[in-house]
Coordinates of C-alpha atoms in Angstrom, one line a residue:
X926 CA -142.6 111.6 97.7
X927 CA -141.7 111.6 100.7
X928 CA -138.7 113.2 101.6
X929 CA -135.7 112.0 104.6
X930 CA -134.0 114.8 106.1
X931 CA -130.6 114.0 108.4
X932 CA -129.4 115.9 110.0
X933 CA -125.2 115.3 110.3
X934 CA -124.2 116.0 113.4
X935 CA -121.1 117.4 112.5
X936 CA -118.5 118.7 108.8
X937 CA -117.8 114.5 108.6
X938 CA -121.4 112.9 108.6
X939 CA -121.6 115.8 106.1
X940 CA -118.9 115.0 103.9
X941 CA -120.0 111.2 103.6
X942 CA -124.0 112.0 103.0
X943 CA -121.9 114.8 99.9
X944 CA -120.2 111.9 98.0
X945 CA -122.8 109.4 98.4
X946 CA -124.7 112.8 96.4
X947 CA -127.1 114.2 99.1
X948 CA -128.2 117.8 98.9
X949 CA -127.2 119.8 101.5
X950 CA -129.7 122.1 102.7
X951 CA -129.9 124.8 105.8
X952 CA -133.6 126.1 107.3
X953 CA -135.1 124.9 104.1
X954 CA -136.9 128.0 104.0
X955 CA -135.6 128.2 99.6
X956 CA -137.0 124.9 98.9
X957 CA -140.3 124.7 96.1
X958 CA -139.1 120.9 95.4
X959 CA -138.4 118.5 97.8
X960 CA -135.6 115.7 96.3
X961 CA -135.5 112.5 98.3
X962 CA -133.1 112.8 101.1
X963 CA -131.3 116.5 101.8
X964 CA -129.0 117.0 105.2
X965 CA -129.3 119.6 107.5
X966 CA -126.0 121.5 108.1
X967 CA -128.3 123.5 111.1
X968 CA -126.4 121.5 114.5
X969 CA -123.2 122.1 112.5
X970 CA -120.9 124.3 114.4
X971 CA -118.1 125.4 112.9
X972 CA -120.0 126.2 109.9
X973 CA -122.6 128.2 112.1
X974 CA -120.4 131.0 112.5
X975 CA -119.2 133.6 112.4
X976 CA -115.6 135.9 113.6
X977 CA -114.8 139.0 112.4
X978 CA -111.2 140.1 110.9
X979 CA -109.6 143.7 110.4
X980 CA -111.0 143.3 106.9
X981 CA -113.3 140.6 106.5
X982 CA -116.3 138.8 108.1
X983 CA -116.2 135.1 108.3
X984 CA -119.7 133.9 108.0
X985 CA -120.7 130.4 108.0
X986 CA -123.7 128.5 105.5
X987 CA -125.1 127.7 108.4
X988 CA -125.9 131.3 109.4
X989 CA -129.3 132.6 109.8
X990 CA -130.0 136.3 108.2
X991 CA -130.5 137.4 112.0
X992 CA -127.8 136.2 113.0
X993 CA -126.2 138.8 110.5
X994 CA -128.4 141.5 111.5
X995 CA -127.2 140.9 114.7
X996 CA -123.3 141.4 113.9
X997 CA -125.3 146.1 114.2
X998 CA -125.6 148.2 111.1
X999 CA -122.1 149.4 112.1
X1000 CA -119.8 146.0 112.2
X1001 CA -121.3 144.7 107.9
X1002 CA -121.5 147.1 105.7
X1003 CA -124.2 148.9 104.4
X1004 CA -125.1 147.5 101.4
X1005 CA -125.1 144.2 102.8
X1006 CA -126.8 145.0 105.6
X1007 CA -130.5 146.2 103.8
X1008 CA -130.2 143.4 101.4
X1009 CA -131.1 141.5 104.2
X1010 CA -133.8 143.8 106.2
X1011 CA -135.7 144.2 102.8
X1012 CA -135.7 139.9 103.2
X1013 CA -138.9 138.3 104.3
X1014 CA -139.5 138.8 107.8
X1015 CA -138.0 138.3 110.9
X1016 CA -139.6 134.7 111.0
X1017 CA -138.2 134.2 107.9
X1018 CA -135.0 135.2 108.5
X1019 CA -134.7 134.0 111.8
X1020 CA -134.2 130.3 110.2
X1021 CA -133.1 131.5 106.4
X1022 CA -129.5 131.1 106.4
X1023 CA -126.6 133.1 104.1
X1024 CA -125.1 130.5 102.5
X1025 CA -128.6 129.1 101.2
X1026 CA -130.0 132.6 100.0
X1027 CA -126.4 132.4 97.9
X1028 CA -127.3 128.3 96.7
X1029 CA -130.8 128.3 96.3
X1030 CA -132.2 127.4 92.7
X1031 CA -133.3 128.3 89.8
X1032 CA -132.9 132.7 89.7
X1033 CA -130.5 133.3 91.8
X1034 CA -131.9 135.7 95.1
X1035 CA -132.1 138.8 97.1
X1036 CA -128.7 138.8 99.0
X1037 CA -126.1 137.6 95.7
X1038 CA -125.9 140.3 93.3
X1039 CA -125.0 142.5 96.9
X1040 CA -122.0 139.8 97.6
X1041 CA -120.9 139.9 94.0
X1042 CA -120.9 144.1 94.2
X1043 CA -118.4 142.9 97.1
X1044 CA -116.2 140.5 96.5
X1045 CA -117.3 137.3 98.4
X1046 CA -115.2 134.3 98.3
X1047 CA -116.4 131.5 99.5
X1048 CA -114.5 128.3 100.9
X1049 CA -114.6 124.3 99.7
X1050 CA -113.6 121.6 101.6
X1051 CA -113.5 118.1 101.7
X1052 CA -111.5 116.2 104.1
X1053 CA -108.0 116.5 101.9
X1054 CA -108.5 120.7 100.8
X1055 CA -109.7 123.9 100.9
X1056 CA -110.3 125.8 97.3
X1057 CA -111.7 129.2 97.5
X1058 CA -113.5 130.0 94.3
X1059 CA -114.0 133.7 93.7
X1060 CA -118.3 133.8 93.5
X1061 CA -118.3 136.2 90.3
X1062 CA -116.2 133.2 89.4
X1063 CA -117.9 130.5 90.5
X1064 CA -120.4 128.8 88.0
X1065 CA -121.0 125.6 90.5
X1066 CA -119.5 123.6 93.7
X1067 CA -117.3 121.5 93.0
X1068 CA -117.8 117.6 93.5
X1069 CA -117.3 116.6 96.4
X1070 CA -117.0 119.5 98.7
X1071 CA -118.7 121.7 101.1
X1072 CA -118.9 125.0 101.3
X1073 CA -117.6 125.9 104.4
X1074 CA -116.9 129.8 104.5
X1075 CA -118.0 134.0 102.3
X1076 CA -115.8 135.8 103.8
X1077 CA -116.5 139.1 102.8
X1078 CA -114.4 142.2 102.9
X1079 CA -115.5 144.2 105.6
X1080 CA -115.8 147.1 102.6
X1081 CA -117.7 150.0 104.3
X1082 CA -119.3 152.2 100.7
X1083 CA -118.7 156.3 100.3
X1084 CA -121.5 156.1 98.4
X1085 CA -124.4 152.9 97.6
X1086 CA -127.6 152.1 95.8
X1087 CA -129.5 148.7 96.8
X1088 CA -132.5 147.5 95.2
X1089 CA -135.3 144.1 95.1
X1090 CA -136.9 143.9 92.0
X1091 CA -139.5 141.8 91.7
X1092 CA -142.3 141.0 94.2
X1093 CA -142.0 141.7 98.1
X1094 CA -143.3 138.3 99.3
X1095 CA -141.9 135.4 96.6
X1096 CA -139.1 135.2 94.0
X1097 CA -140.1 135.1 90.7
X1098 CA -138.1 135.5 87.0
X1099 CA -139.5 138.6 87.8
X1100 CA -137.9 139.0 90.6
X1101 CA -133.8 140.6 90.7
X1102 CA -130.9 142.7 92.9
X1103 CA -129.1 145.5 91.9
X1104 CA -126.2 147.0 93.9
X1105 CA -124.4 150.1 93.4
X1106 CA -120.6 150.3 95.3
X1107 CA -118.1 152.8 95.1
X1108 CA -115.7 154.9 97.2
X1109 CA -114.5 158.1 96.8
X1110 CA -109.9 160.1 97.5
X1111 CA -110.4 163.3 96.7
X1112 CA -113.4 163.3 94.4
X1113 CA -111.5 160.9 92.1
X1114 CA -112.9 156.9 92.8
X1115 CA -110.4 154.3 93.6
X1116 CA -113.4 152.1 93.5
X1117 CA -116.8 150.8 91.3
X1118 CA -118.7 148.0 91.7
X1119 CA -122.4 147.5 89.8
X1120 CA -123.9 144.1 89.8
X1121 CA -127.1 143.2 89.4
X1122 CA -128.9 138.8 89.5
X1123 CA -131.7 137.6 89.3
X1124 CA -132.5 135.3 86.7
X1125 CA -129.0 136.4 84.8
X1126 CA -126.0 137.3 87.3
X1127 CA -124.8 140.8 85.3
X1128 CA -121.1 141.9 87.1
X1129 CA -118.9 144.2 83.8
X1130 CA -115.1 144.1 85.3
X1131 CA -114.6 146.3 82.1
X1132 CA -116.6 149.0 82.7
X1133 CA -115.2 148.8 86.2
X1134 CA -111.9 148.4 84.8
X1135 CA -112.9 152.2 83.0
X1136 CA -114.0 154.3 86.1
X1137 CA -111.4 153.6 88.2
X1138 CA -109.5 156.6 89.4
X1139 CA -111.9 159.3 87.2
X1140 CA -112.2 162.3 88.9
X1141 CA -116.4 163.9 89.6
X1142 CA -118.6 164.7 88.7
X1143 CA -119.7 163.3 85.7
X1144 CA -120.7 165.0 83.0
X1145 CA -123.8 163.8 81.6
X1146 CA -121.9 162.9 77.6
X1147 CA -120.3 160.8 80.8
X1148 CA -123.0 159.7 81.8
X1149 CA -124.7 158.9 78.7
X1150 CA -121.4 157.4 77.0
X1151 CA -121.6 154.8 80.7
X1152 CA -125.2 153.6 80.3
X1153 CA -124.6 152.3 76.1
X1154 CA -121.4 151.0 77.3
X1155 CA -123.7 149.1 80.4
X1156 CA -126.5 148.0 77.9
X1157 CA -123.7 146.5 75.7
X1158 CA -122.2 144.1 78.0
X1159 CA -125.4 143.5 79.8
X1160 CA -126.7 142.6 76.3
X1161 CA -124.2 140.3 75.6
X1162 CA -124.4 138.8 79.2
X1163 CA -127.8 138.2 78.8
X1164 CA -126.7 136.8 75.3
X1165 CA -129.2 133.3 73.7
X1166 CA -131.6 133.8 77.9
X1167 CA -134.6 134.4 79.1
X1168 CA -135.5 137.6 80.4
X1169 CA -137.6 140.2 79.5
X1170 CA -137.2 144.0 78.6
X1171 CA -139.0 145.6 81.9
X1172 CA -136.4 143.8 83.5
X1173 CA -133.7 144.9 81.2
X1174 CA -135.5 148.2 81.8
X1175 CA -135.5 148.5 85.8
X1176 CA -131.9 147.2 85.4
X1177 CA -130.8 150.8 83.5
X1178 CA -132.9 152.7 84.7
X1179 CA -131.6 151.9 88.7
X1180 CA -127.5 152.3 86.0
X1181 CA -129.0 155.6 85.1
X1182 CA -130.0 156.3 89.0
X1183 CA -126.8 154.9 90.2
X1184 CA -124.8 157.4 88.3
X1185 CA -127.0 160.2 88.9
X1186 CA -125.8 160.7 91.8
X1187 CA -121.8 161.3 91.5
X1188 CA -123.0 163.9 89.0

């Protein structure tokens, strides 16, 4: 099947294509099977901008991964910087967009877990309104809307752990990303996030709420209790979903490793 790829010159044209159920793409680096028609956001200026604010960064979905890295390691959260540098190579990062990484078909890709841990919000627009949806609550793109902006809090961790799991140069059913993120004050946990994304998406706000306010260092007994809770919450998430025992064990090993950094 031949695929017709068009380039929208502005968001008005993009919206018209959305109404016609045409699939939106960025750099096309994540597409394995091409549909009959695609519309690219490449060249739409307002979707390819980065605006830094005091407490957050607004990044257009058409911004390339290389453009984000160009901000510098001191200007974006460390966990996001490390996650981006783990992706492919500079040539691919020059083409791949942050929007494409978030909305890639099939398994969630590398940036999903760290963006989830950072409490990222997505702004969707049509000609009449803007809908803001947190990544943790995101299910589907609202019908008739396009992704206009990705808002990432400028939160720098006192301790973080990021790992990319699976084959180095491809995304398979054994691929996932793990993100652990914590802030402390006077040996007290003030902010903590644990996220996992691949064949399934996992983040336990119940676990995070239990840990906020807890004093450090953690005791071995506390770590074992937390791991039991994580395991139970994870099992609820994967209920009726396909995930290998190996991938689950890798997640639990990383969770243990992360908690052990707090002893």
